[in-house]
Amino acid sequence: MTSLLHRQRQHKLTDAMLTGLDLLVHRGSAMRYRTGWGFGSLNGPIIAPATMTALFERGFAQRRHSGFEVTKAGREAHAEITGVAA
C-alpha cells in the first residue's frame, strides 16, 4: 500500500491543491471573492486564485458561471489519493 504523499505526488498535486480539491469535493462549488475562492462565507476557507487555476488546468475543476466545481476526474483523483471508494 502506498502512502498519501506518494499518491499525491503521482497526481502532481501540491498540498494547497490537494486541500482545494478536498474542499471542492466536500463543500461543493466555490465562488469568487476579492481575496480568492470561498464556499459561501468570507469566514470560511479561502483557496488562492493560483491554486484554483492550477486545478482547472489539470482538469480537476471546471468553471460554472461565476464559480468552480469539481469534475469527474477531480473526484476520481481525490478518491484515489485519499483512499476512499469513488
N, CA, C and O atoms as a printed pandas DataFrame, in Angstrom:
     atom_number atom_name residue_name chain_id  residue_number  x_coord  y_coord  z_coord
0              1         N          MET        A               1    0.843   -1.179    0.000
1              2        CA          MET        A               1    0.000    0.000    0.000
2              3         C          MET        A               1    0.890    1.246    0.000
3              4         O          MET        A               1    1.896    1.298    0.709
4              5         N          THR        A               2    0.518    2.232   -0.789
5              6        CA          THR        A               2    1.319    3.440   -0.891
6              7         C          THR        A               2    0.824    4.494    0.094
7              8         O          THR        A               2   -0.318    4.455    0.551
8              9         N          SER        A               3    1.692    5.416    0.402
9             10        CA          SER        A               3    1.338    6.471    1.345
10            11         C          SER        A               3    0.538    7.573    0.646
11            12         O          SER        A               3    0.518    7.672   -0.581
12            13         N          LEU        A               4   -0.108    8.383    1.453
13            14        CA          LEU        A               4   -0.876    9.514    0.929
14            15         C          LEU        A               4    0.014   10.447    0.132
15            16         O          LEU        A               4   -0.372   10.905   -0.944
16            17         N          LEU        A               5    1.198   10.734    0.647
17            18        CA          LEU        A               5    2.122   11.627   -0.031
18            19         C          LEU        A               5    2.558   11.061   -1.382
19            20         O          LEU        A               5    2.668   11.804   -2.357
20            21         N          HIS        A               6    2.803    9.766   -1.446
21            22        CA          HIS        A               6    3.194    9.125   -2.709
22            23         C          HIS        A               6    2.061    9.223   -3.733
23            24         O          HIS        A               6    2.307    9.542   -4.897
24            25         N          ARG        A               7    0.827    8.953   -3.312
25            26        CA          ARG        A               7   -0.325    9.053   -4.235
26            27         C          ARG        A               7   -0.536   10.498   -4.672
27            28         O          ARG        A               7   -0.893   10.757   -5.822
28            29         N          GLN        A               8   -0.315   11.438   -3.759
29            30        CA          GLN        A               8   -0.440   12.856   -4.095
30            31         C          GLN        A               8    0.603   13.242   -5.138
31            32         O          GLN        A               8    0.292   13.973   -6.078
32            33         N          ARG        A               9    1.815   12.769   -4.988
33            34        CA          ARG        A               9    2.883   13.093   -5.940
34            35         C          ARG        A               9    2.641   12.453   -7.292
35            36         O          ARG        A               9    3.050   13.010   -8.311
36            37         N          GLN        A              10    1.987   11.295   -7.333
37            38        CA          GLN        A              10    1.669   10.667   -8.616
38            39         C          GLN        A              10    0.761   11.569   -9.450
39            40         O          GLN        A              10    0.884   11.610  -10.675
40            41         N          HIS        A              11   -0.135   12.284   -8.803
41            42        CA          HIS        A              11   -1.037   13.197   -9.499
42            43         C          HIS        A              11   -0.442   14.595   -9.647
43            44         O          HIS        A              11   -1.079   15.484  -10.212
44            45         N          LYS        A              12    0.775   14.792   -9.143
45            46        CA          LYS        A              12    1.492   16.064   -9.227
46            47         C          LYS        A              12    0.695   17.205   -8.596
47            48         O          LYS        A              12    0.524   18.267   -9.193
48            49         N          LEU        A              13    0.213   16.964   -7.380
49            50        CA          LEU        A              13   -0.540   17.969   -6.644
50            51         C          LEU        A              13    0.262   18.471   -5.455
51            52         O          LEU        A              13    0.864   17.687   -4.722
52            53         N          THR        A              14    0.265   19.781   -5.272
53            54        CA          THR        A              14    0.871   20.353   -4.077
54            55         C          THR        A              14   -0.101   20.181   -2.915
55            56         O          THR        A              14   -1.243   19.767   -3.112
56            57         N          ASP        A              15    0.349   20.497   -1.714
57            58        CA          ASP        A              15   -0.524   20.410   -0.548
58            59         C          ASP        A              15   -1.714   21.355   -0.682
59            60         O          ASP        A              15   -2.838   20.999   -0.329
60            61         N          ALA        A              16   -1.464   22.566   -1.195
61            62        CA          ALA        A              16   -2.547   23.535   -1.373
62            63         C          ALA        A              16   -3.565   23.036   -2.394
63            64         O          ALA        A              16   -4.769   23.212   -2.204
64            65         N          MET        A              17   -3.096   22.419   -3.467
65            66        CA          MET        A              17   -4.003   21.906   -4.482
66            67         C          MET        A              17   -4.834   20.742   -3.943
67            68         O          MET        A              17   -6.024   20.642   -4.241
68            69         N          LEU        A              18   -4.218   19.866   -3.158
69            70        CA          LEU        A              18   -4.957   18.756   -2.562
70            71         C          LEU        A              18   -6.006   19.276   -1.581
71            72         O          LEU        A              18   -7.121   18.757   -1.535
72            73         N          THR        A              19   -5.659   20.286   -0.805
73            74        CA          THR        A              19   -6.617   20.886    0.122
74            75         C          THR        A              19   -7.767   21.531   -0.641
75            76         O          THR        A              19   -8.927   21.377   -0.260
76            77         N          GLY        A              20   -7.455   22.250   -1.716
77            78        CA          GLY        A              20   -8.502   22.857   -2.541
78            79         C          GLY        A              20   -9.413   21.827   -3.167
79            80         O          GLY        A              20  -10.631   22.007   -3.204
80            81         N          LEU        A              21   -8.834   20.751   -3.657
81            82        CA          LEU        A              21   -9.627   19.666   -4.240
82            83         C          LEU        A              21  -10.511   19.021   -3.179
83            84         O          LEU        A              21  -11.674   18.709   -3.438
84            85         N          ASP        A              22   -9.961   18.825   -1.992
85            86        CA          ASP        A              22  -10.727   18.256   -0.891
86            87         C          ASP        A              22  -11.911   19.156   -0.526
87            88         O          ASP        A              22  -13.014   18.665   -0.285
88            89         N          LEU        A              23  -11.686   20.457   -0.486
89            90        CA          LEU        A              23  -12.774   21.391   -0.185
90            91         C          LEU        A              23  -13.845   21.381   -1.275
91            92         O          LEU        A              23  -15.037   21.440   -0.973
92            93         N          LEU        A              24  -13.428   21.306   -2.535
93            94        CA          LEU        A              24  -14.399   21.247   -3.625
94            95         C          LEU        A              24  -15.240   19.978   -3.550
95            96         O          LEU        A              24  -16.445   20.016   -3.800
96            97         N          VAL        A              25  -14.619   18.864   -3.210
97            98        CA          VAL        A              25  -15.339   17.599   -3.124
98            99         C          VAL        A              25  -16.322   17.617   -1.958
99           100         O          VAL        A              25  -17.467   17.188   -2.103
100          101         N          HIS        A              26  -15.884   18.106   -0.811
101          102        CA          HIS        A              26  -16.709   18.029    0.387
102          103         C          HIS        A              26  -17.684   19.196    0.563
103          104         O          HIS        A              26  -18.758   19.010    1.135
104          105         N          ARG        A              27  -17.333   20.390    0.084
105          106        CA          ARG        A              27  -18.187   21.560    0.306
106          107         C          ARG        A              27  -18.951   22.003   -0.940
107          108         O          ARG        A              27  -19.843   22.845   -0.841
108          109         N          GLY        A              28  -18.627   21.467   -2.083
109          110        CA          GLY        A              28  -19.340   21.855   -3.297
110          111         C          GLY        A              28  -18.634   22.973   -4.034
111          112         O          GLY        A              28  -17.426   23.160   -3.885
112          113         N          SER        A              29  -19.380   23.709   -4.823
113          114        CA          SER        A              29  -18.785   24.717   -5.694
114          115         C          SER        A              29  -18.241   25.899   -4.901
115          116         O          SER        A              29  -18.745   26.248   -3.834
116          117         N          ALA        A              30  -17.199   26.498   -5.459
117          118        CA          ALA        A              30  -16.556   27.663   -4.860
118          119         C          ALA        A              30  -16.970   28.905   -5.626
119          120         O          ALA        A              30  -17.130   28.866   -6.846
120          121         N          MET        A              31  -17.143   30.005   -4.910
121          122        CA          MET        A              31  -17.478   31.268   -5.552
122          123         C          MET        A              31  -16.341   32.275   -5.359
123          124         O          MET        A              31  -15.561   32.190   -4.410
124          125         N          ARG        A              32  -16.276   33.221   -6.282
125          126        CA          ARG        A              32  -15.166   34.173   -6.308
126          127         C          ARG        A              32  -15.397   35.293   -5.306
127          128         O          ARG        A              32  -16.462   35.909   -5.276
128          129         N          TYR        A              33  -14.393   35.544   -4.496
129          130        CA          TYR        A              33  -14.351   36.684   -3.594
130          131         C          TYR        A              33  -13.137   37.522   -3.952
131          132         O          TYR        A              33  -12.288   37.098   -4.736
132          133         N          ARG        A              34  -13.063   38.680   -3.391
133          134        CA          ARG        A              34  -11.935   39.568   -3.665
134          135         C          ARG        A              34  -10.611   38.912   -3.249
135          136         O          ARG        A              34   -9.589   39.114   -3.904
136          137         N          THR        A              35  -10.627   38.143   -2.183
137          138        CA          THR        A              35   -9.399   37.546   -1.652
138          139         C          THR        A              35   -9.072   36.187   -2.258
139          140         O          THR        A              35   -7.960   35.694   -2.070
140          141         N          GLY        A              36   -9.996   35.572   -2.972
141          142        CA          GLY        A              36   -9.772   34.247   -3.554
142          143         C          GLY        A              36  -11.092   33.537   -3.775
143          144         O          GLY        A              36  -12.115   34.177   -4.015
144          145         N          TRP        A              37  -11.072   32.220   -3.694
145          146        CA          TRP        A              37  -12.254   31.402   -3.910
146          147         C          TRP        A              37  -12.726   30.850   -2.576
147          148         O          TRP        A              37  -11.944   30.260   -1.830
148          149         N          GLY        A              38  -14.024   31.043   -2.272
149          150        CA          GLY        A              38  -14.565   30.604   -0.996
150          151         C          GLY        A              38  -15.818   29.772   -1.161
151          152         O          GLY        A              38  -16.260   29.491   -2.275
152          153         N          PHE        A              39  -16.381   29.386   -0.030
153          154        CA          PHE        A              39  -17.516   28.461   -0.013
154          155         C          PHE        A              39  -18.692   29.038    0.763
155          156         O          PHE        A              39  -19.159   28.426    1.724
156          157         N          GLY        A              40  -19.170   30.199    0.360
157          158        CA          GLY        A              40  -20.365   30.778    0.956
158          159         C          GLY        A              40  -20.119   31.768    2.069
159          160         O          GLY        A              40  -21.069   32.391    2.544
160          161         N          SER        A              41  -18.891   31.939    2.505
161          162        CA          SER        A              41  -18.610   32.873    3.580
162          163         C          SER        A              41  -17.146   33.299    3.517
163          164         O          SER        A              41  -16.262   32.497    3.217
164          165         N          LEU        A              42  -16.915   34.564    3.802
165          166        CA          LEU        A              42  -15.539   35.034    3.874
166          167         C          LEU        A              42  -14.842   34.519    5.126
167          168         O          LEU        A              42  -13.615   34.567    5.219
168          169         N          ASN        A              43  -15.608   34.031    6.080
169          170        CA          ASN        A              43  -15.023   33.492    7.309
170          171         C          ASN        A              43  -14.478   32.085    7.106
171          172         O          ASN        A              43  -13.632   31.621    7.870
172          173         N          GLY        A              44  -14.961   31.422    6.088
173          174        CA          GLY        A              44  -14.568   30.032    5.852
174          175         C          GLY        A              44  -13.243   29.923    5.143
175          176         O          GLY        A              44  -12.536   30.921    5.002
176          177         N          PRO        A              45  -12.888   28.735    4.692
177          178        CA          PRO        A              45  -11.615   28.549    3.987
178          179         C          PRO        A              45  -11.631   29.257    2.635
179          180         O          PRO        A              45  -12.638   29.258    1.928
180          181         N          ILE        A              46  -10.504   29.851    2.298
181          182        CA          ILE        A              46  -10.339   30.560    1.030
182          183         C          ILE        A              46   -9.219   29.880    0.251
183          184         O          ILE        A              46   -8.139   29.633    0.787
184          185         N          ILE        A              47   -9.484   29.585   -1.006
185          186        CA          ILE        A              47   -8.485   28.986   -1.897
186          187         C          ILE        A              47   -7.870   30.113   -2.727
187          188         O          ILE        A              47   -8.585   30.948   -3.281
188          189         N          ALA        A              48   -6.564   30.129   -2.807
189          190        CA          ALA        A              48   -5.865   31.145   -3.587
190          191         C          ALA        A              48   -6.205   31.002   -5.066
191          192         O          ALA        A              48   -6.376   29.886   -5.555
192          193         N          PRO        A              49   -6.304   32.122   -5.784
193          194        CA          PRO        A              49   -6.617   32.056   -7.213
194          195         C          PRO        A              49   -5.644   31.189   -8.016
195          196         O          PRO        A              49   -6.063   30.478   -8.929
196          197         N          ALA        A              50   -4.369   31.241   -7.691
197          198        CA          ALA        A              50   -3.384   30.425   -8.430
198          199         C          ALA        A              50   -3.627   28.931   -8.221
199          200         O          ALA        A              50   -3.421   28.132   -9.135
200          201         N          THR        A              51   -4.059   28.559   -7.029
201          202        CA          THR        A              51   -4.351   27.152   -6.739
202          203         C          THR        A              51   -5.550   26.680   -7.543
203          204         O          THR        A              51   -5.525   25.590   -8.115
204          205         N          MET        A              52   -6.596   27.491   -7.590
205          206        CA          MET        A              52   -7.789   27.116   -8.348
206          207         C          MET        A              52   -7.477   27.044   -9.839
207          208         O          MET        A              52   -7.982   26.161  -10.533
208          209         N          THR        A              53   -6.657   27.954  -10.335
209          210        CA          THR        A              53   -6.252   27.926  -11.740
210          211         C          THR        A              53   -5.473   26.649  -12.046
211          212         O          THR        A              53   -5.658   26.048  -13.105
212          213         N          ALA        A              54   -4.609   26.236  -11.131
213          214        CA          ALA        A              54   -3.833   25.006  -11.335
214          215         C          ALA        A              54   -4.750   23.783  -11.365
215          216         O          ALA        A              54   -4.535   22.876  -12.169
216          217         N          LEU        A              55   -5.764   23.743  -10.505
217          218        CA          LEU        A              55   -6.726   22.638  -10.534
218          219         C          LEU        A              55   -7.505   22.635  -11.848
219          220         O          LEU        A              55   -7.774   21.575  -12.412
220          221         N          PHE        A              56   -7.865   23.817  -12.329
221          222        CA          PHE        A              56   -8.579   23.951  -13.600
222          223         C          PHE        A              56   -7.705   23.453  -14.758
223          224         O          PHE        A              56   -8.185   22.719  -15.622
224          225         N          GLU        A              57   -6.441   23.844  -14.778
225          226        CA          GLU        A              57   -5.539   23.453  -15.860
226          227         C          GLU        A              57   -5.277   21.949  -15.884
227          228         O          GLU        A              57   -5.006   21.388  -16.945
228          229         N          ARG        A              58   -5.353   21.301  -14.744
229          230        CA          ARG        A              58   -5.152   19.851  -14.677
230          231         C          ARG        A              58   -6.447   19.078  -14.918
231          232         O          ARG        A              58   -6.432   17.848  -14.967
232          233         N          GLY        A              59   -7.560   19.786  -15.068
233          234        CA          GLY        A              59   -8.831   19.132  -15.365
234          235         C          GLY        A              59   -9.574   18.637  -14.139
235          236         O          GLY        A              59  -10.519   17.858  -14.266
236          237         N          PHE        A              60   -9.164   19.076  -12.945
237          238        CA          PHE        A              60   -9.816   18.641  -11.715
238          239         C          PHE        A              60  -10.955   19.567  -11.298
239          240         O          PHE        A              60  -11.760   19.202  -10.441
240          241         N          ALA        A              61  -11.036   20.755  -11.888
241          242        CA          ALA        A              61  -12.112   21.705  -11.592
242          243         C          ALA        A              61  -12.577   22.322  -12.909
243          244         O          ALA        A              61  -11.814   22.414  -13.870
244          245         N          GLN        A              62  -13.836   22.740  -12.937
245          246        CA          GLN        A              62  -14.382   23.380  -14.134
246          247         C          GLN        A              62  -15.126   24.641  -13.737
247          248         O          GLN        A              62  -15.665   24.749  -12.635
248          249         N          ARG        A              63  -15.143   25.586  -14.657
249          250        CA          ARG        A              63  -15.845   26.844  -14.401
250          251         C          ARG        A              63  -17.344   26.644  -14.587
251          252         O          ARG        A              63  -17.786   25.997  -15.536
252          253         N          ARG        A              64  -18.107   27.204  -13.676
253          254        CA          ARG        A              64  -19.565   27.210  -13.762
254          255         C          ARG        A              64  -20.036   28.608  -13.401
255          256         O          ARG        A              64  -19.971   29.002  -12.237
256          257         N          HIS        A              65  -20.508   29.360  -14.384
257          258        CA          HIS        A              65  -20.973   30.729  -14.187
258          259         C          HIS        A              65  -19.884   31.544  -13.495
259          260         O          HIS        A              65  -18.860   31.838  -14.112
260          261         N          SER        A              66  -20.078   31.912  -12.244
261          262        CA          SER        A              66  -19.071   32.714  -11.537
262          263         C          SER        A              66  -18.343   31.883  -10.481
263          264         O          SER        A              66  -17.833   32.430   -9.503
264          265         N          GLY        A              67  -18.294   30.574  -10.674
265          266        CA          GLY        A              67  -17.652   29.723   -9.678
266          267         C          GLY        A              67  -16.922   28.558  -10.308
267          268         O          GLY        A              67  -16.790   28.464  -11.528
268          269         N          PHE        A              68  -16.450   27.673   -9.446
269          270        CA          PHE        A              68  -15.767   26.459   -9.866
270          271         C          PHE        A              68  -16.435   25.264   -9.215
271          272         O          PHE        A              68  -16.904   25.345   -8.080
272          273         N          GLU        A              69  -16.479   24.152   -9.938
273          274        CA          GLU        A              69  -16.974   22.882   -9.414
274          275         C          GLU        A              69  -15.944   21.808   -9.717
275          276         O          GLU        A              69  -15.142   21.943  -10.641
276          277         N          VAL        A              70  -15.974   20.749   -8.938
277          278        CA          VAL        A              70  -15.072   19.629   -9.163
278          279         C          VAL        A              70  -15.577   18.808  -10.356
279          280         O          VAL        A              70  -16.785   18.672  -10.552
280          281         N          THR        A              71  -14.662   18.273  -11.138
281          282        CA          THR        A              71  -15.023   17.437  -12.285
282          283         C          THR        A              71  -15.001   15.969  -11.870
283          284         O          THR        A              71  -14.605   15.622  -10.757
284          285         N          LYS        A              72  -15.435   15.126  -12.790
285          286        CA          LYS        A              72  -15.399   13.681  -12.532
286          287         C          LYS        A              72  -13.957   13.226  -12.323
287          288         O          LYS        A              72  -13.677   12.424  -11.433
288          289         N          ALA        A              73  -13.055   13.736  -13.139
289          290        CA          ALA        A              73  -11.638   13.394  -12.988
290          291         C          ALA        A              73  -11.116   13.856  -11.632
291          292         O          ALA        A              73  -10.304   13.173  -11.009
292          293         N          GLY        A              74  -11.583   15.014  -11.176
293          294        CA          GLY        A              74  -11.184   15.520   -9.867
294          295         C          GLY        A              74  -11.679   14.640   -8.738
295          296         O          GLY        A              74  -10.948   14.370   -7.785
296          297         N          ARG        A              75  -12.934   14.187   -8.846
297          298        CA          ARG        A              75  -13.483   13.284   -7.821
298          299         C          ARG        A              75  -12.730   11.954   -7.797
299          300         O          ARG        A              75  -12.432   11.415   -6.731
300          301         N          GLU        A              76  -12.428   11.434   -8.985
301          302        CA          GLU        A              76  -11.694   10.167   -9.061
302          303         C          GLU        A              76  -10.286   10.301   -8.499
303          304         O          GLU        A              76   -9.816    9.418   -7.780
304          305         N          ALA        A              77   -9.611   11.398   -8.823
305          306        CA          ALA        A              77   -8.267   11.621   -8.300
306          307         C          ALA        A              77   -8.308   11.785   -6.782
307          308         O          ALA        A              77   -7.455   11.245   -6.078
308          309         N          HIS        A              78   -9.282   12.518   -6.282
309          310        CA          HIS        A              78   -9.419   12.710   -4.838
310          311         C          HIS        A              78   -9.660   11.377   -4.140
311          312         O          HIS        A              78   -9.068   11.092   -3.099
312          313         N          ALA        A              79  -10.530   10.572   -4.722
313          314        CA          ALA        A              79  -10.815    9.255   -4.129
314          315         C          ALA        A              79   -9.586    8.360   -4.146
315          316         O          ALA        A              79   -9.331    7.631   -3.187
316          317         N          GLU        A              80   -8.825    8.412   -5.228
317          318        CA          GLU        A              80   -7.620    7.596   -5.322
318          319         C          GLU        A              80   -6.555    8.059   -4.333
319          320         O          GLU        A              80   -5.902    7.234   -3.694
320          321         N          ILE        A              81   -6.377    9.362   -4.204
321          322        CA          ILE        A              81   -5.361    9.905   -3.299
322          323         C          ILE        A              81   -5.709    9.636   -1.851
323          324         O          ILE        A              81   -4.856    9.213   -1.070
324          325         N          THR        A              82   -6.961    9.878   -1.489
325          326        CA          THR        A              82   -7.368    9.711   -0.085
326          327         C          THR        A              82   -7.691    8.276    0.275
327          328         O          THR        A              82   -7.806    7.945    1.456
328          329         N          GLY        A              83   -7.839    7.410   -0.731
329          330        CA          GLY        A              83   -8.120    6.005   -0.460
330          331         C          GLY        A              83   -9.578    5.720   -0.208
331          332         O          GLY        A              83   -9.918    4.674    0.345
332          333         N          VAL        A              84  -10.455    6.636   -0.607
333          334        CA          VAL        A              84  -11.895    6.460   -0.440
334          335         C          VAL        A              84  -12.469    5.902   -1.734
335          336         O          VAL        A              84  -12.033    6.290   -2.818
336          337         N          ALA        A              85  -13.433    5.004   -1.639
337          338        CA          ALA        A              85  -14.056    4.433   -2.841
338          339         C          ALA        A              85  -14.794    5.532   -3.596
339          340         O          ALA        A              85  -15.497    6.341   -2.989
340          341         N          ALA        A              86  -14.637    5.562   -4.916
341          342        CA          ALA        A              86  -15.258    6.610   -5.741
342          343         C          ALA        A              86  -16.729    6.430   -5.876
343          344         O          ALA        A              86  -17.390    7.229   -6.538
